[in-house]
């Protein structure tokens, strides 16, 4: 959910379309990737169009936010229900694959959705994505073996990848530019309630009704938002297809092969990084051989070299997300093993983050701040670094145990500013016929850097004694604390801070040249 245009005129800032001079040729695809080109296809803002909840956009907004709300709830709840599922299905050995399977197939779904949206609009990817996600939930909830549950999670991943890219493209095509920050802020706000209540509700359902109902309870509900938004989604798709008739890029099978290589490589990297054995080097090496060259070709040119404009915007999203995820993942474990808190109390340290993230996303959507989009991006990145770097101070006994509530809240506020602003930037810098591909690149870079950093810090943490702590902290807090020392956590947060600092430098290159 994610800018500032140098020299933007009043009409641009109001979201009105601007026609290029008759003698000026349209920019090439390569130039569009390298330079910040004012959008040429935005329709004039209708009189009295209002905001994202006005009659013209209400169905699309409510439907999109509802879809994200349910997907977010499932994402927050699955960690609570999965241990019970793995125990009942006698599938602890496949536990990690239930998560890796979702991630691996979602990467493929993102790339497919990007090309599909560019050629046919967001209607089909959203519809098929919700169908796959709902079908995966049903399959997982009815699974009689862990292997079937993993297969269901893989179907969910395809659906999730299709949906998230298609909804971003929908924002690009359906909303005038001045409403896009508000639409993306609504997407961020949809995560607040699931972040606060998801684990609690999932734990209660698992305890009283069984883990299956965490999956089955959402299956039918996911279909309802599609029914709400379907008429408006059809209309939007038909309108934009008429405007872009004959301009859509051809279907690129090469990108699909690259996406498949990235997905398999990421899965091998996750698998190999789970255990500290010499044989684990083989899947890690194979994963890197598949992943690295495919990622370089799949993402826009100069992404990993922080080329100005779109490449840096995409890289920034991956860096800030990876640093934040690595930091917040270890907060509960650090509080349990080093400060003696209960699992429930430690989890509350993350609850406030959902509220501050939503506030940051809301703040970046204020019209008066639009001209300061680049400053918002850099400020949010600095706040994210500050929060991550200060969190491990709680390892000192003299520091109040509630410090992570403040530091994670600060980091989440910065993430709310950055992620929503980066979404705005990607949509602004994308030609209409290439918005889907660029949004797919944004999501792929996010997921890819997440898995690489989490695998790296997870391996380092386990090597310093953290593996046994993670396995035993729920059963024997004192024993776990004796097993792992503060150095393991310091290493994790040092790596996350270094990545977040690198993101500050990249944030200064998000302005396109010229």
JSON list of N, CA and C in Angstrom, two decimals, residues 192-267:
[
{"chain": "A", "resi": 192, "resn": "UNK", "atom": "N", "xyz": [-6.38, -3.64, 10.96]},
{"chain": "A", "resi": 192, "resn": "UNK", "atom": "CA", "xyz": [-6.33, -3.28, 12.37]},
{"chain": "A", "resi": 192, "resn": "UNK", "atom": "C", "xyz": [-7.10, -4.29, 13.22]},
{"chain": "A", "resi": 193, "resn": "UNK", "atom": "N", "xyz": [-8.38, -4.51, 12.91]},
{"chain": "A", "resi": 193, "resn": "UNK", "atom": "CA", "xyz": [-9.19, -5.43, 13.72]},
{"chain": "A", "resi": 193, "resn": "UNK", "atom": "C", "xyz": [-8.63, -6.85, 13.70]},
{"chain": "A", "resi": 194, "resn": "UNK", "atom": "N", "xyz": [-8.24, -7.40, 12.53]},
{"chain": "A", "resi": 194, "resn": "UNK", "atom": "CA", "xyz": [-7.63, -8.73, 12.56]},
{"chain": "A", "resi": 194, "resn": "UNK", "atom": "C", "xyz": [-6.35, -8.79, 13.39]},
{"chain": "A", "resi": 195, "resn": "UNK", "atom": "N", "xyz": [-5.54, -7.73, 13.34]},
{"chain": "A", "resi": 195, "resn": "UNK", "atom": "CA", "xyz": [-4.31, -7.73, 14.13]},
{"chain": "A", "resi": 195, "resn": "UNK", "atom": "C", "xyz": [-4.59, -7.75, 15.62]},
{"chain": "A", "resi": 196, "resn": "UNK", "atom": "N", "xyz": [-5.65, -7.05, 16.03]},
{"chain": "A", "resi": 196, "resn": "UNK", "atom": "CA", "xyz": [-5.99, -6.98, 17.44]},
{"chain": "A", "resi": 196, "resn": "UNK", "atom": "C", "xyz": [-6.75, -8.21, 17.93]},
{"chain": "A", "resi": 197, "resn": "UNK", "atom": "N", "xyz": [-7.71, -8.65, 17.11]},
{"chain": "A", "resi": 197, "resn": "UNK", "atom": "CA", "xyz": [-8.63, -9.69, 17.57]},
{"chain": "A", "resi": 197, "resn": "UNK", "atom": "C", "xyz": [-8.41, -11.05, 16.94]},
{"chain": "A", "resi": 198, "resn": "UNK", "atom": "N", "xyz": [-7.68, -11.12, 15.82]},
{"chain": "A", "resi": 198, "resn": "UNK", "atom": "CA", "xyz": [-7.53, -12.38, 15.11]},
{"chain": "A", "resi": 198, "resn": "UNK", "atom": "C", "xyz": [-7.00, -13.52, 15.96]},
{"chain": "A", "resi": 199, "resn": "UNK", "atom": "N", "xyz": [-5.83, -13.35, 16.61]},
{"chain": "A", "resi": 199, "resn": "UNK", "atom": "CA", "xyz": [-5.30, -14.45, 17.42]},
{"chain": "A", "resi": 199, "resn": "UNK", "atom": "C", "xyz": [-6.22, -14.85, 18.57]},
{"chain": "A", "resi": 200, "resn": "UNK", "atom": "N", "xyz": [-6.88, -13.87, 19.21]},
{"chain": "A", "resi": 200, "resn": "UNK", "atom": "CA", "xyz": [-7.77, -14.18, 20.33]},
{"chain": "A", "resi": 200, "resn": "UNK", "atom": "C", "xyz": [-8.98, -14.99, 19.85]},
{"chain": "A", "resi": 201, "resn": "UNK", "atom": "N", "xyz": [-9.61, -14.52, 18.76]},
{"chain": "A", "resi": 201, "resn": "UNK", "atom": "CA", "xyz": [-10.77, -15.23, 18.23]},
{"chain": "A", "resi": 201, "resn": "UNK", "atom": "C", "xyz": [-10.38, -16.61, 17.76]},
{"chain": "A", "resi": 202, "resn": "UNK", "atom": "N", "xyz": [-9.25, -16.70, 17.04]},
{"chain": "A", "resi": 202, "resn": "UNK", "atom": "CA", "xyz": [-8.81, -18.00, 16.53]},
{"chain": "A", "resi": 202, "resn": "UNK", "atom": "C", "xyz": [-8.50, -18.96, 17.68]},
{"chain": "A", "resi": 203, "resn": "UNK", "atom": "N", "xyz": [-7.88, -18.44, 18.75]},
{"chain": "A", "resi": 203, "resn": "UNK", "atom": "CA", "xyz": [-7.61, -19.30, 19.89]},
{"chain": "A", "resi": 203, "resn": "UNK", "atom": "C", "xyz": [-8.87, -19.81, 20.55]},
{"chain": "A", "resi": 204, "resn": "UNK", "atom": "N", "xyz": [-9.87, -18.93, 20.68]},
{"chain": "A", "resi": 204, "resn": "UNK", "atom": "CA", "xyz": [-11.13, -19.35, 21.28]},
{"chain": "A", "resi": 204, "resn": "UNK", "atom": "C", "xyz": [-11.85, -20.38, 20.42]},
{"chain": "A", "resi": 205, "resn": "UNK", "atom": "N", "xyz": [-11.88, -20.12, 19.11]},
{"chain": "A", "resi": 205, "resn": "UNK", "atom": "CA", "xyz": [-12.53, -21.08, 18.19]},
{"chain": "A", "resi": 205, "resn": "UNK", "atom": "C", "xyz": [-11.82, -22.42, 18.22]},
{"chain": "A", "resi": 206, "resn": "UNK", "atom": "N", "xyz": [-10.49, -22.39, 18.18]},
{"chain": "A", "resi": 206, "resn": "UNK", "atom": "CA", "xyz": [-9.71, -23.63, 18.20]},
{"chain": "A", "resi": 206, "resn": "UNK", "atom": "C", "xyz": [-9.96, -24.42, 19.48]},
{"chain": "A", "resi": 207, "resn": "UNK", "atom": "N", "xyz": [-10.04, -23.71, 20.59]},
{"chain": "A", "resi": 207, "resn": "UNK", "atom": "CA", "xyz": [-10.21, -24.37, 21.88]},
{"chain": "A", "resi": 207, "resn": "UNK", "atom": "C", "xyz": [-11.60, -24.97, 22.05]},
{"chain": "A", "resi": 208, "resn": "UNK", "atom": "N", "xyz": [-12.64, -24.28, 21.57]},
{"chain": "A", "resi": 208, "resn": "UNK", "atom": "CA", "xyz": [-14.02, -24.71, 21.84]},
{"chain": "A", "resi": 208, "resn": "UNK", "atom": "C", "xyz": [-14.67, -25.45, 20.67]},
{"chain": "A", "resi": 209, "resn": "UNK", "atom": "N", "xyz": [-14.31, -25.11, 19.44]},
{"chain": "A", "resi": 209, "resn": "UNK", "atom": "CA", "xyz": [-14.93, -25.75, 18.28]},
{"chain": "A", "resi": 209, "resn": "UNK", "atom": "C", "xyz": [-13.96, -26.60, 17.48]},
{"chain": "A", "resi": 210, "resn": "UNK", "atom": "N", "xyz": [-12.67, -26.34, 17.60]},
{"chain": "A", "resi": 210, "resn": "UNK", "atom": "CA", "xyz": [-11.68, -27.08, 16.84]},
{"chain": "A", "resi": 210, "resn": "UNK", "atom": "C", "xyz": [-11.04, -26.21, 15.77]},
{"chain": "A", "resi": 211, "resn": "UNK", "atom": "N", "xyz": [-9.81, -26.56, 15.39]},
{"chain": "A", "resi": 211, "resn": "UNK", "atom": "CA", "xyz": [-9.03, -25.75, 14.45]},
{"chain": "A", "resi": 211, "resn": "UNK", "atom": "C", "xyz": [-9.68, -25.68, 13.07]},
{"chain": "A", "resi": 212, "resn": "UNK", "atom": "N", "xyz": [-10.46, -26.70, 12.71]},
{"chain": "A", "resi": 212, "resn": "UNK", "atom": "CA", "xyz": [-11.05, -26.72, 11.35]},
{"chain": "A", "resi": 212, "resn": "UNK", "atom": "C", "xyz": [-11.95, -25.50, 11.10]},
{"chain": "A", "resi": 213, "resn": "UNK", "atom": "N", "xyz": [-12.63, -25.05, 12.15]},
{"chain": "A", "resi": 213, "resn": "UNK", "atom": "CA", "xyz": [-13.55, -23.94, 11.96]},
{"chain": "A", "resi": 213, "resn": "UNK", "atom": "C", "xyz": [-12.85, -22.61, 11.77]},
{"chain": "A", "resi": 214, "resn": "UNK", "atom": "N", "xyz": [-11.57, -22.52, 12.06]},
{"chain": "A", "resi": 214, "resn": "UNK", "atom": "CA", "xyz": [-10.81, -21.31, 11.72]},
{"chain": "A", "resi": 214, "resn": "UNK", "atom": "C", "xyz": [-10.75, -21.17, 10.20]},
{"chain": "A", "resi": 215, "resn": "UNK", "atom": "N", "xyz": [-10.63, -22.31, 9.50]},
{"chain": "A", "resi": 215, "resn": "UNK", "atom": "CA", "xyz": [-10.64, -22.31, 8.04]},
{"chain": "A", "resi": 215, "resn": "UNK", "atom": "C", "xyz": [-12.07, -22.24, 7.49]},
{"chain": "A", "resi": 216, "resn": "UNK", "atom": "N", "xyz": [-12.93, -23.12, 7.96]},
{"chain": "A", "resi": 216, "resn": "UNK", "atom": "CA", "xyz": [-14.27, -23.25, 7.39]},
{"chain": "A", "resi": 216, "resn": "UNK", "atom": "C", "xyz": [-15.13, -22.03, 7.66]},
{"chain": "A", "resi": 217, "resn": "UNK", "atom": "N", "xyz": [-14.90, -21.36, 8.80]},
{"chain": "A", "resi": 217, "resn": "UNK", "atom": "CA", "xyz": [-15.72, -20.20, 9.13]},
{"chain": "A", "resi": 217, "resn": "UNK", "atom": "C", "xyz": [-15.56, -19.04, 8.17]},
{"chain": "A", "resi": 218, "resn": "UNK", "atom": "N", "xyz": [-14.42, -18.96, 7.51]},
{"chain": "A", "resi": 218, "resn": "UNK", "atom": "CA", "xyz": [-14.16, -17.84, 6.59]},
{"chain": "A", "resi": 218, "resn": "UNK", "atom": "C", "xyz": [-14.54, -18.21, 5.15]},
{"chain": "A", "resi": 219, "resn": "UNK", "atom": "N", "xyz": [-14.70, -19.50, 4.87]},
{"chain": "A", "resi": 219, "resn": "UNK", "atom": "CA", "xyz": [-14.86, -19.96, 3.49]},
{"chain": "A", "resi": 219, "resn": "UNK", "atom": "C", "xyz": [-16.01, -19.25, 2.78]},
{"chain": "A", "resi": 220, "resn": "UNK", "atom": "N", "xyz": [-17.19, -19.26, 3.37]},
{"chain": "A", "resi": 220, "resn": "UNK", "atom": "CA", "xyz": [-18.36, -18.64, 2.74]},
{"chain": "A", "resi": 220, "resn": "UNK", "atom": "C", "xyz": [-18.29, -17.13, 2.83]},
{"chain": "A", "resi": 221, "resn": "UNK", "atom": "N", "xyz": [-17.76, -16.61, 3.94]},
{"chain": "A", "resi": 221, "resn": "UNK", "atom": "CA", "xyz": [-17.72, -15.17, 4.13]},
{"chain": "A", "resi": 221, "resn": "UNK", "atom": "C", "xyz": [-16.89, -14.47, 3.06]},
{"chain": "A", "resi": 222, "resn": "UNK", "atom": "N", "xyz": [-15.85, -15.14, 2.54]},
{"chain": "A", "resi": 222, "resn": "UNK", "atom": "CA", "xyz": [-15.00, -14.52, 1.53]},
{"chain": "A", "resi": 222, "resn": "UNK", "atom": "C", "xyz": [-15.77, -14.24, 0.24]},
{"chain": "A", "resi": 223, "resn": "UNK", "atom": "N", "xyz": [-16.82, -15.01, -0.02]},
{"chain": "A", "resi": 223, "resn": "UNK", "atom": "CA", "xyz": [-17.59, -14.82, -1.25]},
{"chain": "A", "resi": 223, "resn": "UNK", "atom": "C", "xyz": [-18.51, -13.60, -1.18]},
{"chain": "A", "resi": 224, "resn": "UNK", "atom": "N", "xyz": [-18.90, -13.18, 0.02]},
{"chain": "A", "resi": 224, "resn": "UNK", "atom": "CA", "xyz": [-19.86, -12.08, 0.15]},
{"chain": "A", "resi": 224, "resn": "UNK", "atom": "C", "xyz": [-19.32, -10.75, -0.40]},
{"chain": "A", "resi": 225, "resn": "UNK", "atom": "N", "xyz": [-18.06, -10.36, -0.11]},
{"chain": "A", "resi": 225, "resn": "UNK", "atom": "CA", "xyz": [-17.57, -9.09, -0.67]},
{"chain": "A", "resi": 225, "resn": "UNK", "atom": "C", "xyz": [-17.57, -9.08, -2.20]},
{"chain": "A", "resi": 226, "resn": "UNK", "atom": "N", "xyz": [-17.32, -10.22, -2.82]},
{"chain": "A", "resi": 226, "resn": "UNK", "atom": "CA", "xyz": [-17.34, -10.27, -4.28]},
{"chain": "A", "resi": 226, "resn": "UNK", "atom": "C", "xyz": [-18.73, -9.94, -4.81]},
{"chain": "A", "resi": 227, "resn": "UNK", "atom": "N", "xyz": [-19.76, -10.43, -4.14]},
{"chain": "A", "resi": 227, "resn": "UNK", "atom": "CA", "xyz": [-21.13, -10.13, -4.56]},
{"chain": "A", "resi": 227, "resn": "UNK", "atom": "C", "xyz": [-21.43, -8.65, -4.43]},
{"chain": "A", "resi": 228, "resn": "UNK", "atom": "N", "xyz": [-20.87, -8.00, -3.41]},
{"chain": "A", "resi": 228, "resn": "UNK", "atom": "CA", "xyz": [-21.11, -6.57, -3.20]},
{"chain": "A", "resi": 228, "resn": "UNK", "atom": "C", "xyz": [-20.47, -5.73, -4.31]},
{"chain": "A", "resi": 229, "resn": "UNK", "atom": "N", "xyz": [-19.24, -6.08, -4.68]},
{"chain": "A", "resi": 229, "resn": "UNK", "atom": "CA", "xyz": [-18.49, -5.24, -5.59]},
{"chain": "A", "resi": 229, "resn": "UNK", "atom": "C", "xyz": [-18.60, -5.67, -7.05]},
{"chain": "A", "resi": 230, "resn": "UNK", "atom": "N", "xyz": [-19.24, -6.80, -7.33]},
{"chain": "A", "resi": 230, "resn": "UNK", "atom": "CA", "xyz": [-19.22, -7.35, -8.69]},
{"chain": "A", "resi": 230, "resn": "UNK", "atom": "C", "xyz": [-19.79, -6.41, -9.75]},
{"chain": "A", "resi": 231, "resn": "UNK", "atom": "N", "xyz": [-20.98, -5.79, -9.54]},
{"chain": "A", "resi": 231, "resn": "UNK", "atom": "CA", "xyz": [-21.49, -4.89, -10.60]},
{"chain": "A", "resi": 231, "resn": "UNK", "atom": "C", "xyz": [-20.54, -3.73, -10.90]},
{"chain": "A", "resi": 232, "resn": "UNK", "atom": "N", "xyz": [-20.04, -3.07, -9.84]},
{"chain": "A", "resi": 232, "resn": "UNK", "atom": "CA", "xyz": [-19.13, -1.94, -10.05]},
{"chain": "A", "resi": 232, "resn": "UNK", "atom": "C", "xyz": [-17.81, -2.42, -10.66]},
{"chain": "A", "resi": 233, "resn": "UNK", "atom": "N", "xyz": [-17.37, -3.61, -10.30]},
{"chain": "A", "resi": 233, "resn": "UNK", "atom": "CA", "xyz": [-16.13, -4.15, -10.85]},
{"chain": "A", "resi": 233, "resn": "UNK", "atom": "C", "xyz": [-16.28, -4.44, -12.33]},
{"chain": "A", "resi": 234, "resn": "UNK", "atom": "N", "xyz": [-17.42, -4.98, -12.72]},
{"chain": "A", "resi": 234, "resn": "UNK", "atom": "CA", "xyz": [-17.69, -5.23, -14.14]},
{"chain": "A", "resi": 234, "resn": "UNK", "atom": "C", "xyz": [-17.71, -3.93, -14.93]},
{"chain": "A", "resi": 235, "resn": "UNK", "atom": "N", "xyz": [-18.36, -2.91, -14.36]},
{"chain": "A", "resi": 235, "resn": "UNK", "atom": "CA", "xyz": [-18.44, -1.63, -15.07]},
{"chain": "A", "resi": 235, "resn": "UNK", "atom": "C", "xyz": [-17.06, -1.01, -15.24]},
{"chain": "A", "resi": 236, "resn": "UNK", "atom": "N", "xyz": [-16.26, -1.03, -14.18]},
{"chain": "A", "resi": 236, "resn": "UNK", "atom": "CA", "xyz": [-14.91, -0.46, -14.25]},
{"chain": "A", "resi": 236, "resn": "UNK", "atom": "C", "xyz": [-14.06, -1.19, -15.27]},
{"chain": "A", "resi": 237, "resn": "UNK", "atom": "N", "xyz": [-14.13, -2.51, -15.27]},
{"chain": "A", "resi": 237, "resn": "UNK", "atom": "CA", "xyz": [-13.34, -3.30, -16.21]},
{"chain": "A", "resi": 237, "resn": "UNK", "atom": "C", "xyz": [-13.75, -3.00, -17.64]},
{"chain": "A", "resi": 238, "resn": "UNK", "atom": "N", "xyz": [-15.06, -2.91, -17.90]},
{"chain": "A", "resi": 238, "resn": "UNK", "atom": "CA", "xyz": [-15.54, -2.64, -19.26]},
{"chain": "A", "resi": 238, "resn": "UNK", "atom": "C", "xyz": [-15.11, -1.26, -19.73]},
{"chain": "A", "resi": 239, "resn": "UNK", "atom": "N", "xyz": [-15.18, -0.26, -18.84]},
{"chain": "A", "resi": 239, "resn": "UNK", "atom": "CA", "xyz": [-14.80, 1.10, -19.23]},
{"chain": "A", "resi": 239, "resn": "UNK", "atom": "C", "xyz": [-13.32, 1.19, -19.57]},
{"chain": "A", "resi": 240, "resn": "UNK", "atom": "N", "xyz": [-12.48, 0.63, -18.72]},
{"chain": "A", "resi": 240, "resn": "UNK", "atom": "CA", "xyz": [-11.05, 0.74, -18.96]},
{"chain": "A", "resi": 240, "resn": "UNK", "atom": "C", "xyz": [-10.60, -0.11, -20.14]},
{"chain": "A", "resi": 241, "resn": "UNK", "atom": "N", "xyz": [-11.27, -1.22, -20.38]},
{"chain": "A", "resi": 241, "resn": "UNK", "atom": "CA", "xyz": [-10.90, -2.04, -21.54]},
{"chain": "A", "resi": 241, "resn": "UNK", "atom": "C", "xyz": [-11.22, -1.31, -22.84]},
{"chain": "A", "resi": 242, "resn": "UNK", "atom": "N", "xyz": [-12.32, -0.57, -22.86]},
{"chain": "A", "resi": 242, "resn": "UNK", "atom": "CA", "xyz": [-12.63, 0.21, -24.06]},
{"chain": "A", "resi": 242, "resn": "UNK", "atom": "C", "xyz": [-11.59, 1.30, -24.30]},
{"chain": "A", "resi": 243, "resn": "UNK", "atom": "N", "xyz": [-11.14, 1.94, -23.20]},
{"chain": "A", "resi": 243, "resn": "UNK", "atom": "CA", "xyz": [-10.16, 3.01, -23.33]},
{"chain": "A", "resi": 243, "resn": "UNK", "atom": "C", "xyz": [-8.80, 2.48, -23.77]},
{"chain": "A", "resi": 244, "resn": "UNK", "atom": "N", "xyz": [-8.46, 1.26, -23.37]},
{"chain": "A", "resi": 244, "resn": "UNK", "atom": "CA", "xyz": [-7.13, 0.72, -23.63]},
{"chain": "A", "resi": 244, "resn": "UNK", "atom": "C", "xyz": [-7.15, -0.35, -24.71]},
{"chain": "A", "resi": 245, "resn": "UNK", "atom": "N", "xyz": [-8.19, -0.38, -25.50]},
{"chain": "A", "resi": 245, "resn": "UNK", "atom": "CA", "xyz": [-8.31, -1.41, -26.53]},
{"chain": "A", "resi": 245, "resn": "UNK", "atom": "C", "xyz": [-7.11, -1.38, -27.47]},
{"chain": "A", "resi": 246, "resn": "UNK", "atom": "N", "xyz": [-6.44, -2.51, -27.58]},
{"chain": "A", "resi": 246, "resn": "UNK", "atom": "CA", "xyz": [-5.29, -2.62, -28.48]},
{"chain": "A", "resi": 246, "resn": "UNK", "atom": "C", "xyz": [-3.97, -2.18, -27.89]},
{"chain": "A", "resi": 247, "resn": "UNK", "atom": "N", "xyz": [-3.96, -1.69, -26.64]},
{"chain": "A", "resi": 247, "resn": "UNK", "atom": "CA", "xyz": [-2.71, -1.22, -26.06]},
{"chain": "A", "resi": 247, "resn": "UNK", "atom": "C", "xyz": [-2.12, -2.18, -25.03]},
{"chain": "A", "resi": 248, "resn": "UNK", "atom": "N", "xyz": [-2.82, -3.24, -24.70]},
{"chain": "A", "resi": 248, "resn": "UNK", "atom": "CA", "xyz": [-2.34, -4.17, -23.68]},
{"chain": "A", "resi": 248, "resn": "UNK", "atom": "C", "xyz": [-1.12, -4.93, -24.20]},
{"chain": "A", "resi": 249, "resn": "UNK", "atom": "N", "xyz": [-0.10, -5.15, -23.34]},
{"chain": "A", "resi": 249, "resn": "UNK", "atom": "CA", "xyz": [1.08, -5.90, -23.77]},
{"chain": "A", "resi": 249, "resn": "UNK", "atom": "C", "xyz": [0.73, -7.36, -24.00]},
{"chain": "A", "resi": 250, "resn": "UNK", "atom": "N", "xyz": [1.48, -8.06, -24.84]},
{"chain": "A", "resi": 250, "resn": "UNK", "atom": "CA", "xyz": [1.20, -9.48, -25.07]},
{"chain": "A", "resi": 250, "resn": "UNK", "atom": "C", "xyz": [1.50, -10.31, -23.84]},
{"chain": "A", "resi": 251, "resn": "UNK", "atom": "N", "xyz": [0.87, -11.48, -23.75]},
{"chain": "A", "resi": 251, "resn": "UNK", "atom": "CA", "xyz": [1.10, -12.39, -22.64]},
{"chain": "A", "resi": 251, "resn": "UNK", "atom": "C", "xyz": [2.53, -12.90, -22.70]},
{"chain": "A", "resi": 252, "resn": "UNK", "atom": "N", "xyz": [3.26, -12.75, -21.59]},
{"chain": "A", "resi": 252, "resn": "UNK", "atom": "CA", "xyz": [4.68, -13.05, -21.55]},
{"chain": "A", "resi": 252, "resn": "UNK", "atom": "C", "xyz": [4.91, -14.37, -20.80]},
{"chain": "A", "resi": 253, "resn": "UNK", "atom": "N", "xyz": [5.08, -15.45, -21.53]},
{"chain": "A", "resi": 253, "resn": "UNK", "atom": "CA", "xyz": [5.32, -16.74, -20.90]},
{"chain": "A", "resi": 253, "resn": "UNK", "atom": "C", "xyz": [6.67, -16.77, -20.18]},
{"chain": "A", "resi": 254, "resn": "UNK", "atom": "N", "xyz": [7.61, -15.98, -20.64]},
{"chain": "A", "resi": 254, "resn": "UNK", "atom": "CA", "xyz": [8.92, -15.94, -19.98]},
{"chain": "A", "resi": 254, "resn": "UNK", "atom": "C", "xyz": [8.79, -15.48, -18.54]},
{"chain": "A", "resi": 255, "resn": "UNK", "atom": "N", "xyz": [7.93, -14.49, -18.28]},
{"chain": "A", "resi": 255, "resn": "UNK", "atom": "CA", "xyz": [7.73, -14.01, -16.92]},
{"chain": "A", "resi": 255, "resn": "UNK", "atom": "C", "xyz": [7.15, -15.10, -16.03]},
{"chain": "A", "resi": 256, "resn": "UNK", "atom": "N", "xyz": [6.29, -15.92, -16.58]},
{"chain": "A", "resi": 256, "resn": "UNK", "atom": "CA", "xyz": [5.73, -17.02, -15.80]},
{"chain": "A", "resi": 256, "resn": "UNK", "atom": "C", "xyz": [6.81, -18.03, -15.42]},
{"chain": "A", "resi": 257, "resn": "UNK", "atom": "N", "xyz": [7.70, -18.33, -16.36]},
{"chain": "A", "resi": 257, "resn": "UNK", "atom": "CA", "xyz": [8.79, -19.25, -16.05]},
{"chain": "A", "resi": 257, "resn": "UNK", "atom": "C", "xyz": [9.71, -18.67, -14.98]},
{"chain": "A", "resi": 258, "resn": "UNK", "atom": "N", "xyz": [9.98, -17.36, -15.08]},
{"chain": "A", "resi": 258, "resn": "UNK", "atom": "CA", "xyz": [10.81, -16.71, -14.07]},
{"chain": "A", "resi": 258, "resn": "UNK", "atom": "C", "xyz": [10.12, -16.72, -12.71]},
{"chain": "A", "resi": 259, "resn": "UNK", "atom": "N", "xyz": [8.81, -16.47, -12.71]},
{"chain": "A", "resi": 259, "resn": "UNK", "atom": "CA", "xyz": [8.06, -16.49, -11.45]},
{"chain": "A", "resi": 259, "resn": "UNK", "atom": "C", "xyz": [8.08, -17.88, -10.82]},
{"chain": "A", "resi": 260, "resn": "UNK", "atom": "N", "xyz": [7.96, -18.91, -11.65]},
{"chain": "A", "resi": 260, "resn": "UNK", "atom": "CA", "xyz": [8.01, -20.27, -11.14]},
{"chain": "A", "resi": 260, "resn": "UNK", "atom": "C", "xyz": [9.39, -20.56, -10.53]},
{"chain": "A", "resi": 261, "resn": "UNK", "atom": "N", "xyz": [10.45, -20.09, -11.20]},
{"chain": "A", "resi": 261, "resn": "UNK", "atom": "CA", "xyz": [11.80, -20.30, -10.67]},
{"chain": "A", "resi": 261, "resn": "UNK", "atom": "C", "xyz": [11.98, -19.57, -9.34]},
{"chain": "A", "resi": 262, "resn": "UNK", "atom": "N", "xyz": [11.47, -18.34, -9.23]},
{"chain": "A", "resi": 262, "resn": "UNK", "atom": "CA", "xyz": [11.56, -17.59, -7.98]},
{"chain": "A", "resi": 262, "resn": "UNK", "atom": "C", "xyz": [10.80, -18.31, -6.87]},
{"chain": "A", "resi": 263, "resn": "UNK", "atom": "N", "xyz": [9.60, -18.82, -7.19]},
{"chain": "A", "resi": 263, "resn": "UNK", "atom": "CA", "xyz": [8.78, -19.48, -6.19]},
{"chain": "A", "resi": 263, "resn": "UNK", "atom": "C", "xyz": [9.45, -20.75, -5.67]},
{"chain": "A", "resi": 264, "resn": "UNK", "atom": "N", "xyz": [9.93, -21.58, -6.59]},
{"chain": "A", "resi": 264, "resn": "UNK", "atom": "CA", "xyz": [10.60, -22.82, -6.17]},
{"chain": "A", "resi": 264, "resn": "UNK", "atom": "C", "xyz": [11.88, -22.50, -5.41]},
{"chain": "A", "resi": 265, "resn": "UNK", "atom": "N", "xyz": [12.64, -21.53, -5.90]},
{"chain": "A", "resi": 265, "resn": "UNK", "atom": "CA", "xyz": [13.88, -21.16, -5.22]},
{"chain": "A", "resi": 265, "resn": "UNK", "atom": "C", "xyz": [13.63, -20.65, -3.82]},
{"chain": "A", "resi": 266, "resn": "UNK", "atom": "N", "xyz": [12.58, -19.83, -3.64]},
{"chain": "A", "resi": 266, "resn": "UNK", "atom": "CA", "xyz": [12.26, -19.33, -2.31]},
{"chain": "A", "resi": 266, "resn": "UNK", "atom": "C", "xyz": [11.83, -20.47, -1.39]},
{"chain": "A", "resi": 267, "resn": "UNK", "atom": "N", "xyz": [11.05, -21.41, -1.93]},
{"chain": "A", "resi": 267, "resn": "UNK", "atom": "CA", "xyz": [10.65, -22.56, -1.13]},
{"chain": "A", "resi": 267, "resn": "UNK", "atom": "C", "xyz": [11.83, -23.39, -0.67]}
]
